[in-house]
mmCIF file with all atom_site columns, C-alpha atoms in Angstrom:
data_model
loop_
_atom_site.group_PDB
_atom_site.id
_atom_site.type_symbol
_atom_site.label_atom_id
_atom_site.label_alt_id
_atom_site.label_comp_id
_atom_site.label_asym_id
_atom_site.label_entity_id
_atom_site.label_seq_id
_atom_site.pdbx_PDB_ins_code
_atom_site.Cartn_x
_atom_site.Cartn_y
_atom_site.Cartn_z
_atom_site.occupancy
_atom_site.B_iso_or_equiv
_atom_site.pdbx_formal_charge
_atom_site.auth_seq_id
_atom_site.auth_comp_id
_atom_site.auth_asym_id
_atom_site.auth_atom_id
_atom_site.pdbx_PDB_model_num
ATOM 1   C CA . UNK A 1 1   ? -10.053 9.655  32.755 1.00 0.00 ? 1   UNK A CA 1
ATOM 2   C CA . UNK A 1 2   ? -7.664  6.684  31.380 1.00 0.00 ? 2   UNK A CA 1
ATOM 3   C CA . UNK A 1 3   ? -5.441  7.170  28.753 1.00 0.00 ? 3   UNK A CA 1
ATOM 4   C CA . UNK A 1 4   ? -5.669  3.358  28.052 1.00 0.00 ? 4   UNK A CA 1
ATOM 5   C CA . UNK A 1 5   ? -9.168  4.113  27.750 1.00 0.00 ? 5   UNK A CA 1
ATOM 6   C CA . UNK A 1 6   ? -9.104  6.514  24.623 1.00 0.00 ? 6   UNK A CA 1
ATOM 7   C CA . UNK A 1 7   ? -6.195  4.757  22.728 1.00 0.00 ? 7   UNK A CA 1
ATOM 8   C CA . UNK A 1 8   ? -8.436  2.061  20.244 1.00 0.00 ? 8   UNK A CA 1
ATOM 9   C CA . UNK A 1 9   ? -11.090 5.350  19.390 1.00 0.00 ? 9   UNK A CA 1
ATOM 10  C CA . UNK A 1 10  ? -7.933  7.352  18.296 1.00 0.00 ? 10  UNK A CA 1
ATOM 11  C CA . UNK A 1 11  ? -8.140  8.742  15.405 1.00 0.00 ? 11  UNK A CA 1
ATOM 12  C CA . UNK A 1 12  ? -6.881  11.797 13.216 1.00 0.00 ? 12  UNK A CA 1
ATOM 13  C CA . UNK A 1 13  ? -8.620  15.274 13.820 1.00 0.00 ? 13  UNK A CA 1
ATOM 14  C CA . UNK A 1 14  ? -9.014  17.305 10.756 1.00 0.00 ? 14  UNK A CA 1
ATOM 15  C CA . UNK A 1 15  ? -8.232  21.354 10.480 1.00 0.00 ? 15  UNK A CA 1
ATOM 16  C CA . UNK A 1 16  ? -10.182 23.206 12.500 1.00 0.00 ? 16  UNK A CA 1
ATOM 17  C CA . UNK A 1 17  ? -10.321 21.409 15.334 1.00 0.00 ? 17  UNK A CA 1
ATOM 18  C CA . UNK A 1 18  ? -8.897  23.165 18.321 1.00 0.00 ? 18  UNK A CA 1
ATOM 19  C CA . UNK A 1 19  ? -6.081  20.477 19.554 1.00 0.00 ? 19  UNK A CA 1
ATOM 20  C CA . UNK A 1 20  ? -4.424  21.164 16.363 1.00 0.00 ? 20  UNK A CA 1
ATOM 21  C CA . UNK A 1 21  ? -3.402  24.915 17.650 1.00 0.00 ? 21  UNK A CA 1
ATOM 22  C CA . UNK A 1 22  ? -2.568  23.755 21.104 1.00 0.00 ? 22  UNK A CA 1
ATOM 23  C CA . UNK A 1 23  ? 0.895   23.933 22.228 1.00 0.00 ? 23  UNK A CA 1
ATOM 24  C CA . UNK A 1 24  ? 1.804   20.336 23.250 1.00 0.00 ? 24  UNK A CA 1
ATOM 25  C CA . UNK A 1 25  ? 3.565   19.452 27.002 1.00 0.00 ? 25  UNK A CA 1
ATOM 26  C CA . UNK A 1 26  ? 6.692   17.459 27.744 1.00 0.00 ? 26  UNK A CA 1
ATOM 27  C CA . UNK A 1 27  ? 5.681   13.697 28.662 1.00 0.00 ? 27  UNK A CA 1
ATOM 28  C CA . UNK A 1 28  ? 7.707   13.413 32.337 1.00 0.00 ? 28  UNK A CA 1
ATOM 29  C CA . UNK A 1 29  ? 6.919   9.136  32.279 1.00 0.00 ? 29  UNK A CA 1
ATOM 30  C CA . UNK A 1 30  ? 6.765   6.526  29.018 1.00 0.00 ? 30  UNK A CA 1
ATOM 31  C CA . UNK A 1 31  ? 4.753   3.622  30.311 1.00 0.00 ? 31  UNK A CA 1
ATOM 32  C CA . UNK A 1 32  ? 2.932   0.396  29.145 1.00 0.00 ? 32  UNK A CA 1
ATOM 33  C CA . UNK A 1 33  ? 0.188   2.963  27.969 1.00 0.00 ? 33  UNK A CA 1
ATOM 34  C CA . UNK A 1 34  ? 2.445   5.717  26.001 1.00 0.00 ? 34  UNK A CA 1
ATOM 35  C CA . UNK A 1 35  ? 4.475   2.218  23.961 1.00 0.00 ? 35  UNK A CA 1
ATOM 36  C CA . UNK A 1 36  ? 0.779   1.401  23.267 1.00 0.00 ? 36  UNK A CA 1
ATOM 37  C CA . UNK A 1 37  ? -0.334  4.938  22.012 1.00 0.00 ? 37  UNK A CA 1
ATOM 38  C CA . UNK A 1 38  ? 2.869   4.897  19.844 1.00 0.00 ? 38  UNK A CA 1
ATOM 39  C CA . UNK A 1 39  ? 1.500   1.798  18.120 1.00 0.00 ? 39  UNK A CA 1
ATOM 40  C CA . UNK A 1 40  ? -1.583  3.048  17.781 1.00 0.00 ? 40  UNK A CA 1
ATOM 41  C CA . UNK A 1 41  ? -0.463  6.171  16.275 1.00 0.00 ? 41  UNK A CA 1
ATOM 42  C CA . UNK A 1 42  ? 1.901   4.093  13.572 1.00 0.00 ? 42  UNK A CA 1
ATOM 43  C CA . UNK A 1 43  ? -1.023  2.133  12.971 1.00 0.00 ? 43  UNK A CA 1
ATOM 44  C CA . UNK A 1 44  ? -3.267  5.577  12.100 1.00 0.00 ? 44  UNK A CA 1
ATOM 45  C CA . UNK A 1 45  ? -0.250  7.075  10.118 1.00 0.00 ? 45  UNK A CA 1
ATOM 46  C CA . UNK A 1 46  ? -0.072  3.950  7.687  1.00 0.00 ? 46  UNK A CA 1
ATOM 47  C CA . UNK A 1 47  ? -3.648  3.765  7.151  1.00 0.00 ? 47  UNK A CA 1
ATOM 48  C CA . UNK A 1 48  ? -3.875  7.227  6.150  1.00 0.00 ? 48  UNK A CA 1
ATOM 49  C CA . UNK A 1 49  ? -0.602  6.932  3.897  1.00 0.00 ? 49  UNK A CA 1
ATOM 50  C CA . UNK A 1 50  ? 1.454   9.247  6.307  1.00 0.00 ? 50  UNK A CA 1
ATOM 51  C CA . UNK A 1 51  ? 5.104   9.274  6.987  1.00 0.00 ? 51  UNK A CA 1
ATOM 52  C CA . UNK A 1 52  ? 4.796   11.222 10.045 1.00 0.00 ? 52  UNK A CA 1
ATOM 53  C CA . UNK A 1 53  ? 1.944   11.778 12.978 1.00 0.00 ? 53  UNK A CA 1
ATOM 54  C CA . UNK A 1 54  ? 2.331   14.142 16.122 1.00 0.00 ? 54  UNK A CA 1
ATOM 55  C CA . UNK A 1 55  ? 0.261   13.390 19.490 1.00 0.00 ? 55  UNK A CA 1
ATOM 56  C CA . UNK A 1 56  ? -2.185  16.638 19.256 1.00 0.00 ? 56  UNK A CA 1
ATOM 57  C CA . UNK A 1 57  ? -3.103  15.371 15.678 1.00 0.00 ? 57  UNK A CA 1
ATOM 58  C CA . UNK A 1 58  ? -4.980  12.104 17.315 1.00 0.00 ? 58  UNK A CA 1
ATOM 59  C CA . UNK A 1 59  ? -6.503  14.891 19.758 1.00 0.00 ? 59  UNK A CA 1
ATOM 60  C CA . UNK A 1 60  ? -3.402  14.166 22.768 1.00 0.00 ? 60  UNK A CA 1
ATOM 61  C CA . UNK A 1 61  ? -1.744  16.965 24.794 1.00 0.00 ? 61  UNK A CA 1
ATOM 62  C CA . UNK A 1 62  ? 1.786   15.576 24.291 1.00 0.00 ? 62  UNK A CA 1
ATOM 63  C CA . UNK A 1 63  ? 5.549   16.514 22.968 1.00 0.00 ? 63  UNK A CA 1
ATOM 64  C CA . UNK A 1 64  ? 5.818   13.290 20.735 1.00 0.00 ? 64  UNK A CA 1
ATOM 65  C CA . UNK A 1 65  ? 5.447   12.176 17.254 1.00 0.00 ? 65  UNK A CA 1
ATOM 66  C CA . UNK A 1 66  ? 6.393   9.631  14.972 1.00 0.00 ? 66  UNK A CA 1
ATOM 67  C CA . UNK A 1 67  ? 8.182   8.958  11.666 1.00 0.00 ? 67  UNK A CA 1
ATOM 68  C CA . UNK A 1 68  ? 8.459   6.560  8.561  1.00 0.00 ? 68  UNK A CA 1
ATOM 69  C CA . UNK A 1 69  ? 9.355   7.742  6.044  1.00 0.00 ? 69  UNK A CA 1
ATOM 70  C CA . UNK A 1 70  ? 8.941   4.694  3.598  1.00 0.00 ? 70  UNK A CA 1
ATOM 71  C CA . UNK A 1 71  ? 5.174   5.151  5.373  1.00 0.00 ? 71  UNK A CA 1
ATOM 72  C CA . UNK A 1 72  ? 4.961   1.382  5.896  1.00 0.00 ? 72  UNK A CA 1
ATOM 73  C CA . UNK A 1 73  ? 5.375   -1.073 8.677  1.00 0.00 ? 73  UNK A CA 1
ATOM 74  C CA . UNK A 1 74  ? 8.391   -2.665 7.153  1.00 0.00 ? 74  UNK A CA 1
ATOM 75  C CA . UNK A 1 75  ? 10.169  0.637  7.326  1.00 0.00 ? 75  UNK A CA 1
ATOM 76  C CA . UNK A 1 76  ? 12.433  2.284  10.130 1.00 0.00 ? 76  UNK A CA 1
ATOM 77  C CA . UNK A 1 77  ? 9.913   3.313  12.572 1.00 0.00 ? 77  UNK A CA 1
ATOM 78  C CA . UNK A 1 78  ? 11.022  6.585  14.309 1.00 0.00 ? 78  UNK A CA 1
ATOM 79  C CA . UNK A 1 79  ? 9.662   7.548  17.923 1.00 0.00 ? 79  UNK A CA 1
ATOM 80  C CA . UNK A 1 80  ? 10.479  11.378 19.383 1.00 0.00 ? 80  UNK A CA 1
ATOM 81  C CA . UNK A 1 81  ? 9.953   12.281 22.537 1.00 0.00 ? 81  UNK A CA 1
ATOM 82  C CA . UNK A 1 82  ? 10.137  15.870 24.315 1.00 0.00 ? 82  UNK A CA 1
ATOM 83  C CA . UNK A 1 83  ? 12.071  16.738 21.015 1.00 0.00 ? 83  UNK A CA 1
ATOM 84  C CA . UNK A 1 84  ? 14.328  20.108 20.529 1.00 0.00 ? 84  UNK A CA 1
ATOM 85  C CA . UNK A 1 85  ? 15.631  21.794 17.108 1.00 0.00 ? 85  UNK A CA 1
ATOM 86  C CA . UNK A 1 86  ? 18.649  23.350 17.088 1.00 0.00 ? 86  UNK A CA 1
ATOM 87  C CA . UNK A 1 87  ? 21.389  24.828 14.267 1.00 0.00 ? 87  UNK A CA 1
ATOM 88  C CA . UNK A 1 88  ? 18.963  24.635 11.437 1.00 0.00 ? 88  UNK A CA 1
ATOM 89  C CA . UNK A 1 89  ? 21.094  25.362 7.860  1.00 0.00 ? 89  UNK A CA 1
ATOM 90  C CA . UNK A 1 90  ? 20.240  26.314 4.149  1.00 0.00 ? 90  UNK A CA 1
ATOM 91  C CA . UNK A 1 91  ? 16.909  26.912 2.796  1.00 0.00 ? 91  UNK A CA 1
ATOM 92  C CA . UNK A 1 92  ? 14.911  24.801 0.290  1.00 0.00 ? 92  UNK A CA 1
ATOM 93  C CA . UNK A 1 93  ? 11.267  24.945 -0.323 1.00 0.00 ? 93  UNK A CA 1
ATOM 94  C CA . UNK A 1 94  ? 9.451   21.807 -1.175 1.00 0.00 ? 94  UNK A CA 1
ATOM 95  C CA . UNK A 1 95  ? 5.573   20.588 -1.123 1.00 0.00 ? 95  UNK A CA 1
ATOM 96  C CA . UNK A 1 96  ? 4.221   19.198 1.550  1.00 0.00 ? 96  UNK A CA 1
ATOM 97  C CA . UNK A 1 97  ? 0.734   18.259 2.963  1.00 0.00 ? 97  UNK A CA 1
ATOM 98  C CA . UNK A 1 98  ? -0.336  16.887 6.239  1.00 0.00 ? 98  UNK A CA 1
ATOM 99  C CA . UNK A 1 99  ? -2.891  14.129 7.491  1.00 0.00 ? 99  UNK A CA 1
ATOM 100 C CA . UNK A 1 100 ? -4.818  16.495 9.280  1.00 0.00 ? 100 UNK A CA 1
ATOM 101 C CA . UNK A 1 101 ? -5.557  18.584 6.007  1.00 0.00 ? 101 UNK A CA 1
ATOM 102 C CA . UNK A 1 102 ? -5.840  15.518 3.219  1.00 0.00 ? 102 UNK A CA 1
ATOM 103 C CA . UNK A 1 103 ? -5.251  16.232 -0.088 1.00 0.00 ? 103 UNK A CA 1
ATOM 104 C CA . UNK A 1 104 ? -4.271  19.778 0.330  1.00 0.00 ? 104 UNK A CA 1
ATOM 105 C CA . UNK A 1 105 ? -0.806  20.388 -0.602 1.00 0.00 ? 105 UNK A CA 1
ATOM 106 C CA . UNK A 1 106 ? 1.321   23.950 -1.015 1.00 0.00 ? 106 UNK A CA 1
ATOM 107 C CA . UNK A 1 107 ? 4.846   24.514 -1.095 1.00 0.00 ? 107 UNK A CA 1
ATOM 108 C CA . UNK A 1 108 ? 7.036   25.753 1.983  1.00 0.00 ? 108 UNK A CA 1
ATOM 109 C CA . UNK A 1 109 ? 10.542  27.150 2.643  1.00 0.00 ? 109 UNK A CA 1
ATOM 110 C CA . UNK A 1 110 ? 12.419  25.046 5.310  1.00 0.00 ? 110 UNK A CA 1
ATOM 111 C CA . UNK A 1 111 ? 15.865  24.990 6.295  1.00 0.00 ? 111 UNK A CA 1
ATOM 112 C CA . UNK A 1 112 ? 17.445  22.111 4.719  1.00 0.00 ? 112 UNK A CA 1
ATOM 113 C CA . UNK A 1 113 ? 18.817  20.875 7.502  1.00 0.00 ? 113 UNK A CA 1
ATOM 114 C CA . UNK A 1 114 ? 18.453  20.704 10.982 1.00 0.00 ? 114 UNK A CA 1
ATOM 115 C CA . UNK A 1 115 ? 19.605  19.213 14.280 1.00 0.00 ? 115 UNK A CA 1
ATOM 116 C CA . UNK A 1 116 ? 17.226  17.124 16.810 1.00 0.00 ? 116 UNK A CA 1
ATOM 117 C CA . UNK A 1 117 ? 17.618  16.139 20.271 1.00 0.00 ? 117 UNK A CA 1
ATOM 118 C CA . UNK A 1 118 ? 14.880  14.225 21.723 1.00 0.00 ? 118 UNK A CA 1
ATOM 119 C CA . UNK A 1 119 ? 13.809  10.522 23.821 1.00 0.00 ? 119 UNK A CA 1
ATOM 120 C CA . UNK A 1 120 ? 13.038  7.316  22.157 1.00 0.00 ? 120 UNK A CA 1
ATOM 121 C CA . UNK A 1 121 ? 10.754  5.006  23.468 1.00 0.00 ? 121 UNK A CA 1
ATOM 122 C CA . UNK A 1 122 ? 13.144  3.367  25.241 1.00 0.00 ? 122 UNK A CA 1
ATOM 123 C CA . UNK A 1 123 ? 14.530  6.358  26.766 1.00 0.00 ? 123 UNK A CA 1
ATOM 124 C CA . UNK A 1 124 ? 17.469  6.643  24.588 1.00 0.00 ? 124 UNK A CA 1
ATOM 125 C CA . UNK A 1 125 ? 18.327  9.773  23.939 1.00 0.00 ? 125 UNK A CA 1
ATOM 126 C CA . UNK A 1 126 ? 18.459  11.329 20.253 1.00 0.00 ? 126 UNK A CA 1
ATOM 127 C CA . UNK A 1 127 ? 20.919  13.668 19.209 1.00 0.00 ? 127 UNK A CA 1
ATOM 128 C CA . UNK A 1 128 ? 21.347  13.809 15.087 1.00 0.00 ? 128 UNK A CA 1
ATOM 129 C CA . UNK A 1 129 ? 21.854  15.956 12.010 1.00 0.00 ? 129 UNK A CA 1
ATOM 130 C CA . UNK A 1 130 ? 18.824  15.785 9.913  1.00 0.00 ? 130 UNK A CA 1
ATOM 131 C CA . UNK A 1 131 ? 18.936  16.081 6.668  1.00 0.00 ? 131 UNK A CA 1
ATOM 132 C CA . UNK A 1 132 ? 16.582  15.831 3.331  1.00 0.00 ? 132 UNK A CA 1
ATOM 133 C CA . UNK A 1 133 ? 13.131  14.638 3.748  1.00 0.00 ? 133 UNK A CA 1
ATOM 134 C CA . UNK A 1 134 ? 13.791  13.664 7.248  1.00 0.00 ? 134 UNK A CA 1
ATOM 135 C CA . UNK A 1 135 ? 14.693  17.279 8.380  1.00 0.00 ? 135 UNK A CA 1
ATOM 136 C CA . UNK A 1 136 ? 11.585  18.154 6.616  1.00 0.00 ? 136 UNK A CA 1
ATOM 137 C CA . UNK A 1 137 ? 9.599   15.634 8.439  1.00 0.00 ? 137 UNK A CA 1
ATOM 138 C CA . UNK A 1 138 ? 10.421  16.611 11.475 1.00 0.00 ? 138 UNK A CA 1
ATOM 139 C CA . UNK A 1 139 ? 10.222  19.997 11.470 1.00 0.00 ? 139 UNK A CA 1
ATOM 140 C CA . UNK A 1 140 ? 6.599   19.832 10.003 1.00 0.00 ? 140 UNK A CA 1
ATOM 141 C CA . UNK A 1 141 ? 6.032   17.479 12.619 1.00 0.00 ? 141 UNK A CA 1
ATOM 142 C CA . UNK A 1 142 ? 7.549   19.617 15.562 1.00 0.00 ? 142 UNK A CA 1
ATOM 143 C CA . UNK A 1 143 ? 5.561   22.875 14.173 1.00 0.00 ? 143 UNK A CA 1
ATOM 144 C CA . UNK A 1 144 ? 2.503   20.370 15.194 1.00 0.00 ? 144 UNK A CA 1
ATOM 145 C CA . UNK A 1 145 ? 3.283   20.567 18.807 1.00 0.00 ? 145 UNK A CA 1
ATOM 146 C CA . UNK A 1 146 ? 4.088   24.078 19.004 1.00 0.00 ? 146 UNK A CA 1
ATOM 147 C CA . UNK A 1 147 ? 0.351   24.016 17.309 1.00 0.00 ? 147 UNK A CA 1
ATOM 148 C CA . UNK A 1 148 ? 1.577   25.413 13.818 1.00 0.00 ? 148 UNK A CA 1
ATOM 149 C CA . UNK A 1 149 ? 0.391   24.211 10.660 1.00 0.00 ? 149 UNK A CA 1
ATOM 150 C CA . UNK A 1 150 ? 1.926   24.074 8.001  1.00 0.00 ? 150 UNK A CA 1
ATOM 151 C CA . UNK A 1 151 ? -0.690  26.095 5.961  1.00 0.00 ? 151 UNK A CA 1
ATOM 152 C CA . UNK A 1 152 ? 1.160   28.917 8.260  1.00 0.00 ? 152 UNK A CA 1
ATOM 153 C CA . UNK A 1 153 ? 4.217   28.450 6.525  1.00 0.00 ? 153 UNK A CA 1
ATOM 154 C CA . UNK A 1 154 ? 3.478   28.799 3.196  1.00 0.00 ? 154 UNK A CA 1
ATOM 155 C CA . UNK A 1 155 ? 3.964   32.387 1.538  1.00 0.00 ? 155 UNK A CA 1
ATOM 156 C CA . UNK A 1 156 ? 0.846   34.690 1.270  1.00 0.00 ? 156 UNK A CA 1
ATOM 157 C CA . UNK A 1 157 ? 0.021   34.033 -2.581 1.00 0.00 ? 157 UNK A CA 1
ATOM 158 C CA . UNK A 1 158 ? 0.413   30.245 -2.234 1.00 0.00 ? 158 UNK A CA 1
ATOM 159 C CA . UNK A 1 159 ? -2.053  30.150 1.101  1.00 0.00 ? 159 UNK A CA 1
ATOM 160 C CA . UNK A 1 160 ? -4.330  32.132 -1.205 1.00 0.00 ? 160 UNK A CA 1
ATOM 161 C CA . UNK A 1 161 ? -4.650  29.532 -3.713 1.00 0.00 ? 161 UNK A CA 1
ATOM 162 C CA . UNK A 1 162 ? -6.249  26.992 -0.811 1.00 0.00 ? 162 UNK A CA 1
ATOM 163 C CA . UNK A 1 163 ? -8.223  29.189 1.396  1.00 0.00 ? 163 UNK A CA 1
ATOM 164 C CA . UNK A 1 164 ? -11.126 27.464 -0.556 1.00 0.00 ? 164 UNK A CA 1
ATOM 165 C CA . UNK A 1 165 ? -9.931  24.255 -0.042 1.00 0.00 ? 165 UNK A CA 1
ATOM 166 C CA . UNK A 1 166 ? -9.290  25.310 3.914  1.00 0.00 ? 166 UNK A CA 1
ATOM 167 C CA . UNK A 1 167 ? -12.988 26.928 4.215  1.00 0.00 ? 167 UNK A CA 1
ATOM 168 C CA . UNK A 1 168 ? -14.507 23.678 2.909  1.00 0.00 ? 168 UNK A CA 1
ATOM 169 C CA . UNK A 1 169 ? -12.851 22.542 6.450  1.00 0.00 ? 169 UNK A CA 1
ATOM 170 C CA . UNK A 1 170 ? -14.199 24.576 8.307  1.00 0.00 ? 170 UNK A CA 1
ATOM 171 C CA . UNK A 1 171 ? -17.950 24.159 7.031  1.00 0.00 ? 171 UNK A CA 1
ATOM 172 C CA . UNK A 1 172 ? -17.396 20.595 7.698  1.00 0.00 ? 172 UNK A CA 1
ATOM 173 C CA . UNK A 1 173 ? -15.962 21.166 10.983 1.00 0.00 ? 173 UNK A CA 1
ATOM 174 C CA . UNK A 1 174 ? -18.624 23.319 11.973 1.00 0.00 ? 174 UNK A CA 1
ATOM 175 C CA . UNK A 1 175 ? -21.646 20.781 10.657 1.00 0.00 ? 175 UNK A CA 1
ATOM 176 C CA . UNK A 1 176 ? -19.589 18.202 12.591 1.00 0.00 ? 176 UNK A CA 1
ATOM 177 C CA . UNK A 1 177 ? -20.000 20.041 15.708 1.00 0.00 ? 177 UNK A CA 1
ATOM 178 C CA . UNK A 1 178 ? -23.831 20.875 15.744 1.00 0.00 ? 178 UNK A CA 1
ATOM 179 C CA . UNK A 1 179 ? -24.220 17.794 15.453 1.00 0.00 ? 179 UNK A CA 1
ATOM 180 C CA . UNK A 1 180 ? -22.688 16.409 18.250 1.00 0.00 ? 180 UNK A CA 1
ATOM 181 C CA . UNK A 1 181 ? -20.044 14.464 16.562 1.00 0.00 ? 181 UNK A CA 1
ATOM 182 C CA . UNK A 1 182 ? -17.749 17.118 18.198 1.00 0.00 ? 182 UNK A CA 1
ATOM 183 C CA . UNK A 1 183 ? -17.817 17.920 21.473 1.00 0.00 ? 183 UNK A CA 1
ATOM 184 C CA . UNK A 1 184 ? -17.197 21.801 22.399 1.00 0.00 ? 184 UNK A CA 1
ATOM 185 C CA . UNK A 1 185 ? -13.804 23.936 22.937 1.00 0.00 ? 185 UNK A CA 1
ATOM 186 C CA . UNK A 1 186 ? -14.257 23.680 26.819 1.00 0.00 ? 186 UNK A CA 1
ATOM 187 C CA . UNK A 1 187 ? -15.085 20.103 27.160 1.00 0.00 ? 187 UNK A CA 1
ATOM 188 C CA . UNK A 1 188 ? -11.559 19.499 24.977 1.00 0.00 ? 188 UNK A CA 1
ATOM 189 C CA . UNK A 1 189 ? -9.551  21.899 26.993 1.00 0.00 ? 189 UNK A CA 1
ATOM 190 C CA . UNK A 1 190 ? -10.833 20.409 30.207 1.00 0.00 ? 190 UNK A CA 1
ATOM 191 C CA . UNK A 1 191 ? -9.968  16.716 28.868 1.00 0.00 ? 191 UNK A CA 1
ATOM 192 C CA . UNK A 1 192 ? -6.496  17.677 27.427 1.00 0.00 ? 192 UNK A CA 1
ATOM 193 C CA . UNK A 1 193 ? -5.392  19.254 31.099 1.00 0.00 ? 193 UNK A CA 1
ATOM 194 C CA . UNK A 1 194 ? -6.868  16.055 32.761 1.00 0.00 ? 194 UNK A CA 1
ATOM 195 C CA . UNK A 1 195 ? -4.310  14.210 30.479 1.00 0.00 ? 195 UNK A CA 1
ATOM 196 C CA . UNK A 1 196 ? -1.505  16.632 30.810 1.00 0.00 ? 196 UNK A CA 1
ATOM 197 C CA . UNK A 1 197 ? -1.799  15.771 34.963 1.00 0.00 ? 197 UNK A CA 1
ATOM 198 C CA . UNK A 1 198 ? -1.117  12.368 34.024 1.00 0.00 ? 198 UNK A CA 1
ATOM 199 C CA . UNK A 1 199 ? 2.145   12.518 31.745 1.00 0.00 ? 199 UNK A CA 1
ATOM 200 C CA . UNK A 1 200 ? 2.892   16.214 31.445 1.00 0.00 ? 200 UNK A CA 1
ATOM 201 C CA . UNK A 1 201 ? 4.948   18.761 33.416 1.00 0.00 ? 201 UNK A CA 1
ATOM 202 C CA . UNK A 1 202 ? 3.014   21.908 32.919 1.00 0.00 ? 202 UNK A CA 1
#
């Protein structure tokens, strides 16, 4: 298998599907092949009017995701890499929704801010207070590679008020599958490890 292969049928993998609660690994190399997933993934996140996309959300095994949050390519494009949160502060609870559950939305109780350490692209490394939406973003997005949603964070009442919305997943999900539009939980597992031997340190 060839990640260069995959990168052009990428595309973002709706709630059930198992990659979403798979912890991701750290990427030990950034090649030609990871700068062009990163692309690819911007490209995704602005056609689906996102600010922010994480690697296991495009069906990938790996510690990265990426921000804008003006959601556009003219914006600051944000790459993290093997990324770490540390000291988080406050507490504010906001809405937010995610790409991989559109159009549901539910409020959740974050710290309000929140340091990150992490690799750019480039290799630089990051080391930065976030604050505001950012600290937001990236938390939401870092819950993604520990394979949280953010569904998970919401308080018991407020989760009640989607489970409809999240069953209607599901029965997609599931109709998707018999099908043959998805393949099974073992034939994912068995890909994502082939692609973890690649970049990964596991």
């Amino acid at each position: 298998m060839k990640l260069e292969d995959e990168i052009e049928r990428l595309s973002v993998i709706n709630f059930p599907h198992p990659a979403l609660r798979r912890p991701s690994k750290p990427l030990v190399k950034v090649d030609r092949t990871i700068q062009r997933l990163v692309n690819r993934m911007f490209e995704l996140m602005y056609q689906h009017k996102g600010i922010g996309l994480a690697a296991n959300q495009v069906n990938l095994p790996f510690q990265l995701f990426v921000v804008n949050l003006e959601g556009e390519a003219n914006g600051q494009q944000r790459v993290f890499i093997n990324p770490v949160l540390e000291s988080p502060k406050g507490r504010k609870e906001a809405e937010e929704g995610c790409l991989s559950i559109p159009q549901v939305y539910g409020n959740v109780l974050r710290p309000e801010e929140v340091r990150i350490k992490a690799y750019e692209i480039d290799g630089t490394e990051i080391d930065e207070l976030a604050t505001g939406i950012l600290a937001r973003v990236v938390q939401h997005e870092f819950d993604h590679l520990q394979g949280v949603m953010f569904t998970e964070r919401m308080s018991e009442n407020a989760r009640k008020a989607i489970d409809h919305e999240l069953e209607a997943f599901e029965i997609e999900f599931n109709g998707l599958r018999r099908s043959g539009a998805i393949e099974s939980d073992s034939a994912i597992e068995a890909r994502l490890l082939e692609l973890e031997k690649l970049y990964c340190r596991t």
